Amino acid sequence: MASLHSLDALTKKGKKKEIEQLKEYDLSTGKDLGEGSYGKVKTATHKKTQQEVAIKFVEKHKLIKQNDDLRMKREMNFILNLNHPNILKAFEITEDPENYYIVMEKPTEGDLFNYVCKKNRLSLPEATYFFYQIVNGISYLHKNKIVHRDMKPENILITSDQIVKIGDFGFANNFKDKNVK
């Protein structure tokens, strides 16, 4: 896993080139997917491949406390380096003087909270399948010494083929196994 230092180097070198890469996405037709404390998430389409993505816009001026910036960089580090079918994948991270831009996969069915609200209830096989995938993703995180610390239905996203994607690593952190010497 890359260190925060190497992430700083990644986001500081070649800013113009990185920002130019963001122009490869058509944001004009994108919908707002959500808004959080630090910015918002919109859909976009890659102009050449027509792949739909989500782009998280993080406004740097909203990272007021020193630990907010550290937490944001930790989140970017995790999502760039984690590779598991039940973890939301980031494709690239860029920045300009005002914002960080996180380009990631876009689960088409939204989050688990809204999914359950729309359906009123899940069948036992469907709930079991979702639960299995959530446990599978959390197990992967724990094997990599990462604790999510903000697991809730709004941070569990679902694709059109019913694949669960754990997202929002803003409160995630590394941990040490006290039993290992």
mmCIF file of N, CA, C and O in Angstrom, residues 13-66:
data_model
loop_
_atom_site.group_PDB
_atom_site.id
_atom_site.type_symbol
_atom_site.label_atom_id
_atom_site.label_comp_id
_atom_site.label_asym_id
_atom_site.label_seq_id
_atom_site.Cartn_x
_atom_site.Cartn_y
_atom_site.Cartn_z
ATOM 1 N N LYS A 13 2.650 16.367 -8.290
ATOM 2 C CA LYS A 13 3.403 16.444 -9.545
ATOM 3 C C LYS A 13 2.452 16.498 -10.739
ATOM 4 O O LYS A 13 1.439 15.829 -10.765
ATOM 5 N N GLY A 14 2.777 17.295 -11.705
ATOM 6 C CA GLY A 14 2.037 17.347 -12.965
ATOM 7 C C GLY A 14 0.577 17.724 -12.829
ATOM 8 O O GLY A 14 -0.262 17.104 -13.457
ATOM 9 N N LYS A 15 0.260 18.726 -12.023
ATOM 10 C CA LYS A 15 -1.139 19.104 -11.816
ATOM 11 C C LYS A 15 -1.852 19.413 -13.117
ATOM 12 O O LYS A 15 -2.953 18.973 -13.337
ATOM 13 N N LYS A 16 -1.201 20.170 -13.998
ATOM 14 C CA LYS A 16 -1.868 20.546 -15.255
ATOM 15 C C LYS A 16 -2.258 19.313 -16.047
ATOM 16 O O LYS A 16 -3.362 19.219 -16.536
ATOM 17 N N LYS A 17 -1.340 18.378 -16.140
ATOM 18 C CA LYS A 17 -1.635 17.160 -16.881
ATOM 19 C C LYS A 17 -2.800 16.415 -16.224
ATOM 20 O O LYS A 17 -3.698 15.947 -16.903
ATOM 21 N N GLU A 18 -2.786 16.317 -14.900
ATOM 22 C CA GLU A 18 -3.848 15.605 -14.221
ATOM 23 C C GLU A 18 -5.195 16.294 -14.425
ATOM 24 O O GLU A 18 -6.189 15.641 -14.660
ATOM 25 N N ILE A 19 -5.225 17.618 -14.330
ATOM 26 C CA ILE A 19 -6.468 18.336 -14.537
ATOM 27 C C ILE A 19 -6.938 18.174 -15.983
ATOM 28 O O ILE A 19 -8.121 18.056 -16.249
ATOM 29 N N GLU A 20 -6.019 18.133 -16.912
ATOM 30 C CA GLU A 20 -6.381 17.886 -18.312
ATOM 31 C C GLU A 20 -7.087 16.533 -18.445
ATOM 32 O O GLU A 20 -8.011 16.396 -19.224
ATOM 33 N N GLN A 21 -6.646 15.530 -17.672
ATOM 34 C CA GLN A 21 -7.281 14.215 -17.740
ATOM 35 C C GLN A 21 -8.749 14.291 -17.341
ATOM 36 O O GLN A 21 -9.580 13.551 -17.849
ATOM 37 N N LEU A 22 -9.085 15.190 -16.436
ATOM 38 C CA LEU A 22 -10.468 15.337 -16.007
ATOM 39 C C LEU A 22 -11.355 15.790 -17.170
ATOM 40 O O LEU A 22 -12.542 15.488 -17.200
ATOM 41 N N LYS A 23 -10.778 16.470 -18.153
ATOM 42 C CA LYS A 23 -11.543 16.915 -19.317
ATOM 43 C C LYS A 23 -11.966 15.742 -20.209
ATOM 44 O O LYS A 23 -12.761 15.919 -21.107
ATOM 45 N N GLU A 24 -11.406 14.546 -19.928
ATOM 46 C CA GLU A 24 -11.810 13.360 -20.681
ATOM 47 C C GLU A 24 -13.214 12.902 -20.290
ATOM 48 O O GLU A 24 -13.790 12.031 -20.915
ATOM 49 N N TYR A 25 -13.773 13.510 -19.242
ATOM 50 C CA TYR A 25 -15.102 13.123 -18.750
ATOM 51 C C TYR A 25 -16.119 14.199 -19.081
ATOM 52 O O TYR A 25 -15.871 15.378 -18.904
ATOM 53 N N ASP A 26 -17.295 13.770 -19.560
ATOM 54 C CA ASP A 26 -18.388 14.691 -19.840
ATOM 55 C C ASP A 26 -19.209 14.852 -18.573
ATOM 56 O O ASP A 26 -19.930 13.950 -18.164
ATOM 57 N N LEU A 27 -19.058 16.008 -17.943
ATOM 58 C CA LEU A 27 -19.791 16.285 -16.712
ATOM 59 C C LEU A 27 -21.128 16.955 -16.983
ATOM 60 O O LEU A 27 -21.973 17.030 -16.108
ATOM 61 N N SER A 28 -21.318 17.424 -18.211
ATOM 62 C CA SER A 28 -22.515 18.217 -18.518
ATOM 63 C C SER A 28 -23.806 17.425 -18.384
ATOM 64 O O SER A 28 -24.845 17.981 -18.046
ATOM 65 N N THR A 29 -23.770 16.133 -18.646
ATOM 66 C CA THR A 29 -24.980 15.329 -18.561
ATOM 67 C C THR A 29 -25.091 14.614 -17.224
ATOM 68 O O THR A 29 -26.057 13.916 -16.981
ATOM 69 N N GLY A 30 -24.091 14.791 -16.369
ATOM 70 C CA GLY A 30 -24.072 14.083 -15.099
ATOM 71 C C GLY A 30 -25.098 14.587 -14.103
ATOM 72 O O GLY A 30 -25.445 15.759 -14.080
ATOM 73 N N LYS A 31 -25.595 13.662 -13.293
ATOM 74 C CA LYS A 31 -26.550 13.987 -12.239
ATOM 75 C C LYS A 31 -25.807 14.085 -10.915
ATOM 76 O O LYS A 31 -24.774 13.442 -10.718
ATOM 77 N N ASP A 32 -26.356 14.860 -10.005
ATOM 78 C CA ASP A 32 -25.826 14.890 -8.650
ATOM 79 C C ASP A 32 -26.246 13.601 -7.957
ATOM 80 O O ASP A 32 -27.419 13.226 -7.974
ATOM 81 N N LEU A 33 -25.263 12.913 -7.362
ATOM 82 C CA LEU A 33 -25.570 11.680 -6.642
ATOM 83 C C LEU A 33 -25.703 11.917 -5.146
ATOM 84 O O LEU A 33 -26.351 11.158 -4.447
ATOM 85 N N GLY A 34 -25.034 12.942 -4.657
ATOM 86 C CA GLY A 34 -25.100 13.217 -3.233
ATOM 87 C C GLY A 34 -24.196 14.365 -2.855
ATOM 88 O O GLY A 34 -23.378 14.829 -3.649
ATOM 89 N N GLU A 35 -24.374 14.798 -1.617
ATOM 90 C CA GLU A 35 -23.564 15.898 -1.113
ATOM 91 C C GLU A 35 -23.195 15.585 0.323
ATOM 92 O O GLU A 35 -24.008 15.086 1.094
ATOM 93 N N GLY A 36 -21.933 15.873 0.663
ATOM 94 C CA GLY A 36 -21.465 15.627 2.013
ATOM 95 C C GLY A 36 -20.866 16.884 2.620
ATOM 96 O O GLY A 36 -21.027 17.989 2.089
ATOM 97 N N SER A 37 -20.162 16.699 3.707
ATOM 98 C CA SER A 37 -19.570 17.824 4.434
ATOM 99 C C SER A 37 -18.506 18.556 3.629
ATOM 100 O O SER A 37 -18.311 19.757 3.812
ATOM 101 N N TYR A 38 -17.807 17.832 2.762
ATOM 102 C CA TYR A 38 -16.656 18.421 2.068
ATOM 103 C C TYR A 38 -16.891 18.702 0.593
ATOM 104 O O TYR A 38 -16.036 19.264 -0.074
ATOM 105 N N GLY A 39 -18.013 18.287 0.046
ATOM 106 C CA GLY A 39 -18.249 18.504 -1.379
ATOM 107 C C GLY A 39 -19.400 17.658 -1.865
ATOM 108 O O GLY A 39 -20.276 17.270 -1.101
ATOM 109 N N LYS A 40 -19.377 17.352 -3.166
ATOM 110 C CA LYS A 40 -20.479 16.563 -3.724
ATOM 111 C C LYS A 40 -19.961 15.494 -4.675
ATOM 112 O O LYS A 40 -18.808 15.509 -5.083
ATOM 113 N N VAL A 41 -20.872 14.593 -5.050
ATOM 114 C CA VAL A 41 -20.565 13.515 -5.987
ATOM 115 C C VAL A 41 -21.516 13.649 -7.161
ATOM 116 O O VAL A 41 -22.723 13.792 -6.987
ATOM 117 N N LYS A 42 -20.944 13.633 -8.377
ATOM 118 C CA LYS A 42 -21.728 13.722 -9.610
ATOM 119 C C LYS A 42 -21.376 12.553 -10.518
ATOM 120 O O LYS A 42 -20.295 12.003 -10.432
ATOM 121 N N THR A 43 -22.301 12.223 -11.400
ATOM 122 C CA THR A 43 -21.992 11.228 -12.424
ATOM 123 C C THR A 43 -21.318 11.930 -13.597
ATOM 124 O O THR A 43 -21.484 13.136 -13.805
ATOM 125 N N ALA A 44 -20.575 11.162 -14.348
ATOM 126 C CA ALA A 44 -19.938 11.659 -15.562
ATOM 127 C C ALA A 44 -19.754 10.472 -16.497
ATOM 128 O O ALA A 44 -19.852 9.318 -16.085
ATOM 129 N N THR A 45 -19.495 10.766 -17.751
ATOM 130 C CA THR A 45 -19.249 9.728 -18.746
ATOM 131 C C THR A 45 -17.895 9.970 -19.381
ATOM 132 O O THR A 45 -17.588 11.100 -19.779
ATOM 133 N N HIS A 46 -17.080 8.907 -19.439
ATOM 134 C CA HIS A 46 -15.800 9.022 -20.121
ATOM 135 C C HIS A 46 -16.090 9.192 -21.602
ATOM 136 O O HIS A 46 -16.824 8.392 -22.199
ATOM 137 N N LYS A 47 -15.547 10.236 -22.218
ATOM 138 C CA LYS A 47 -15.913 10.574 -23.593
ATOM 139 C C LYS A 47 -15.545 9.499 -24.602
ATOM 140 O O LYS A 47 -16.293 9.238 -25.540
ATOM 141 N N LYS A 48 -14.396 8.840 -24.432
ATOM 142 C CA LYS A 48 -13.980 7.829 -25.411
ATOM 143 C C LYS A 48 -14.633 6.475 -25.175
ATOM 144 O O LYS A 48 -15.100 5.832 -26.105
ATOM 145 N N THR A 49 -14.660 6.013 -23.910
ATOM 146 C CA THR A 49 -15.144 4.660 -23.626
ATOM 147 C C THR A 49 -16.635 4.604 -23.323
ATOM 148 O O THR A 49 -17.216 3.522 -23.300
ATOM 149 N N GLN A 50 -17.260 5.764 -23.055
ATOM 150 C CA GLN A 50 -18.668 5.862 -22.665
ATOM 151 C C GLN A 50 -18.959 5.187 -21.321
ATOM 152 O O GLN A 50 -20.119 4.915 -20.996
ATOM 153 N N GLN A 51 -17.927 4.904 -20.560
ATOM 154 C CA GLN A 51 -18.113 4.320 -19.230
ATOM 155 C C GLN A 51 -18.638 5.382 -18.273
ATOM 156 O O GLN A 51 -18.095 6.483 -18.194
ATOM 157 N N GLU A 52 -19.710 5.041 -17.547
ATOM 158 C CA GLU A 52 -20.239 5.957 -16.536
ATOM 159 C C GLU A 52 -19.414 5.814 -15.265
ATOM 160 O O GLU A 52 -19.101 4.702 -14.838
ATOM 161 N N VAL A 53 -19.068 6.946 -14.667
ATOM 162 C CA VAL A 53 -18.304 6.977 -13.430
ATOM 163 C C VAL A 53 -18.966 7.952 -12.470
ATOM 164 O O VAL A 53 -19.861 8.715 -12.845
ATOM 165 N N ALA A 54 -18.497 7.927 -11.245
ATOM 166 C CA ALA A 54 -18.881 8.937 -10.252
ATOM 167 C C ALA A 54 -17.625 9.751 -9.958
ATOM 168 O O ALA A 54 -16.523 9.196 -9.887
ATOM 169 N N ILE A 55 -17.783 11.057 -9.832
ATOM 170 C CA ILE A 55 -16.645 11.910 -9.485
ATOM 171 C C ILE A 55 -16.996 12.645 -8.191
ATOM 172 O O ILE A 55 -18.005 13.345 -8.116
ATOM 173 N N LYS A 56 -16.156 12.420 -7.194
ATOM 174 C CA LYS A 56 -16.325 13.086 -5.910
ATOM 175 C C LYS A 56 -15.486 14.362 -5.938
ATOM 176 O O LYS A 56 -14.289 14.318 -6.169
ATOM 177 N N PHE A 57 -16.135 15.493 -5.739
ATOM 178 C CA PHE A 57 -15.477 16.802 -5.694
ATOM 179 C C PHE A 57 -15.310 17.157 -4.224
ATOM 180 O O PHE A 57 -16.301 17.330 -3.510
ATOM 181 N N VAL A 58 -14.079 17.272 -3.767
ATOM 182 C CA VAL A 58 -13.813 17.630 -2.380
ATOM 183 C C VAL A 58 -13.226 19.035 -2.362
ATOM 184 O O VAL A 58 -12.144 19.267 -2.901
ATOM 185 N N GLU A 59 -13.958 19.953 -1.754
ATOM 186 C CA GLU A 59 -13.516 21.338 -1.694
ATOM 187 C C GLU A 59 -12.479 21.487 -0.582
ATOM 188 O O GLU A 59 -12.778 21.268 0.594
ATOM 189 N N LYS A 60 -11.254 21.862 -0.960
ATOM 190 C CA LYS A 60 -10.154 21.929 -0.003
ATOM 191 C C LYS A 60 -10.407 22.928 1.114
ATOM 192 O O LYS A 60 -10.006 22.681 2.255
ATOM 193 N N HIS A 61 -11.083 24.034 0.824
ATOM 194 C CA HIS A 61 -11.310 25.033 1.874
ATOM 195 C C HIS A 61 -12.223 24.508 2.984
ATOM 196 O O HIS A 61 -12.261 25.059 4.072
ATOM 197 N N LYS A 62 -12.952 23.417 2.711
ATOM 198 C CA LYS A 62 -13.805 22.832 3.737
ATOM 199 C C LYS A 62 -13.041 21.869 4.648
ATOM 200 O O LYS A 62 -13.572 21.424 5.660
ATOM 201 N N LEU A 63 -11.801 21.545 4.259
ATOM 202 C CA LEU A 63 -10.949 20.715 5.105
ATOM 203 C C LEU A 63 -10.274 21.639 6.117
ATOM 204 O O LEU A 63 -9.087 21.932 6.031
ATOM 205 N N ILE A 64 -11.049 22.120 7.063
ATOM 206 C CA ILE A 64 -10.634 23.181 7.966
ATOM 207 C C ILE A 64 -9.602 22.700 8.989
ATOM 208 O O ILE A 64 -8.555 23.301 9.152
ATOM 209 N N LYS A 65 -9.915 21.634 9.657
ATOM 210 C CA LYS A 65 -9.018 21.130 10.695
ATOM 211 C C LYS A 65 -7.866 20.366 10.043
ATOM 212 O O LYS A 65 -8.027 19.773 8.978
ATOM 213 N N GLN A 66 -6.730 20.365 10.712
ATOM 214 C CA GLN A 66 -5.559 19.664 10.175
ATOM 215 C C GLN A 66 -5.862 18.180 9.977
ATOM 216 O O GLN A 66 -5.477 17.595 8.979
#
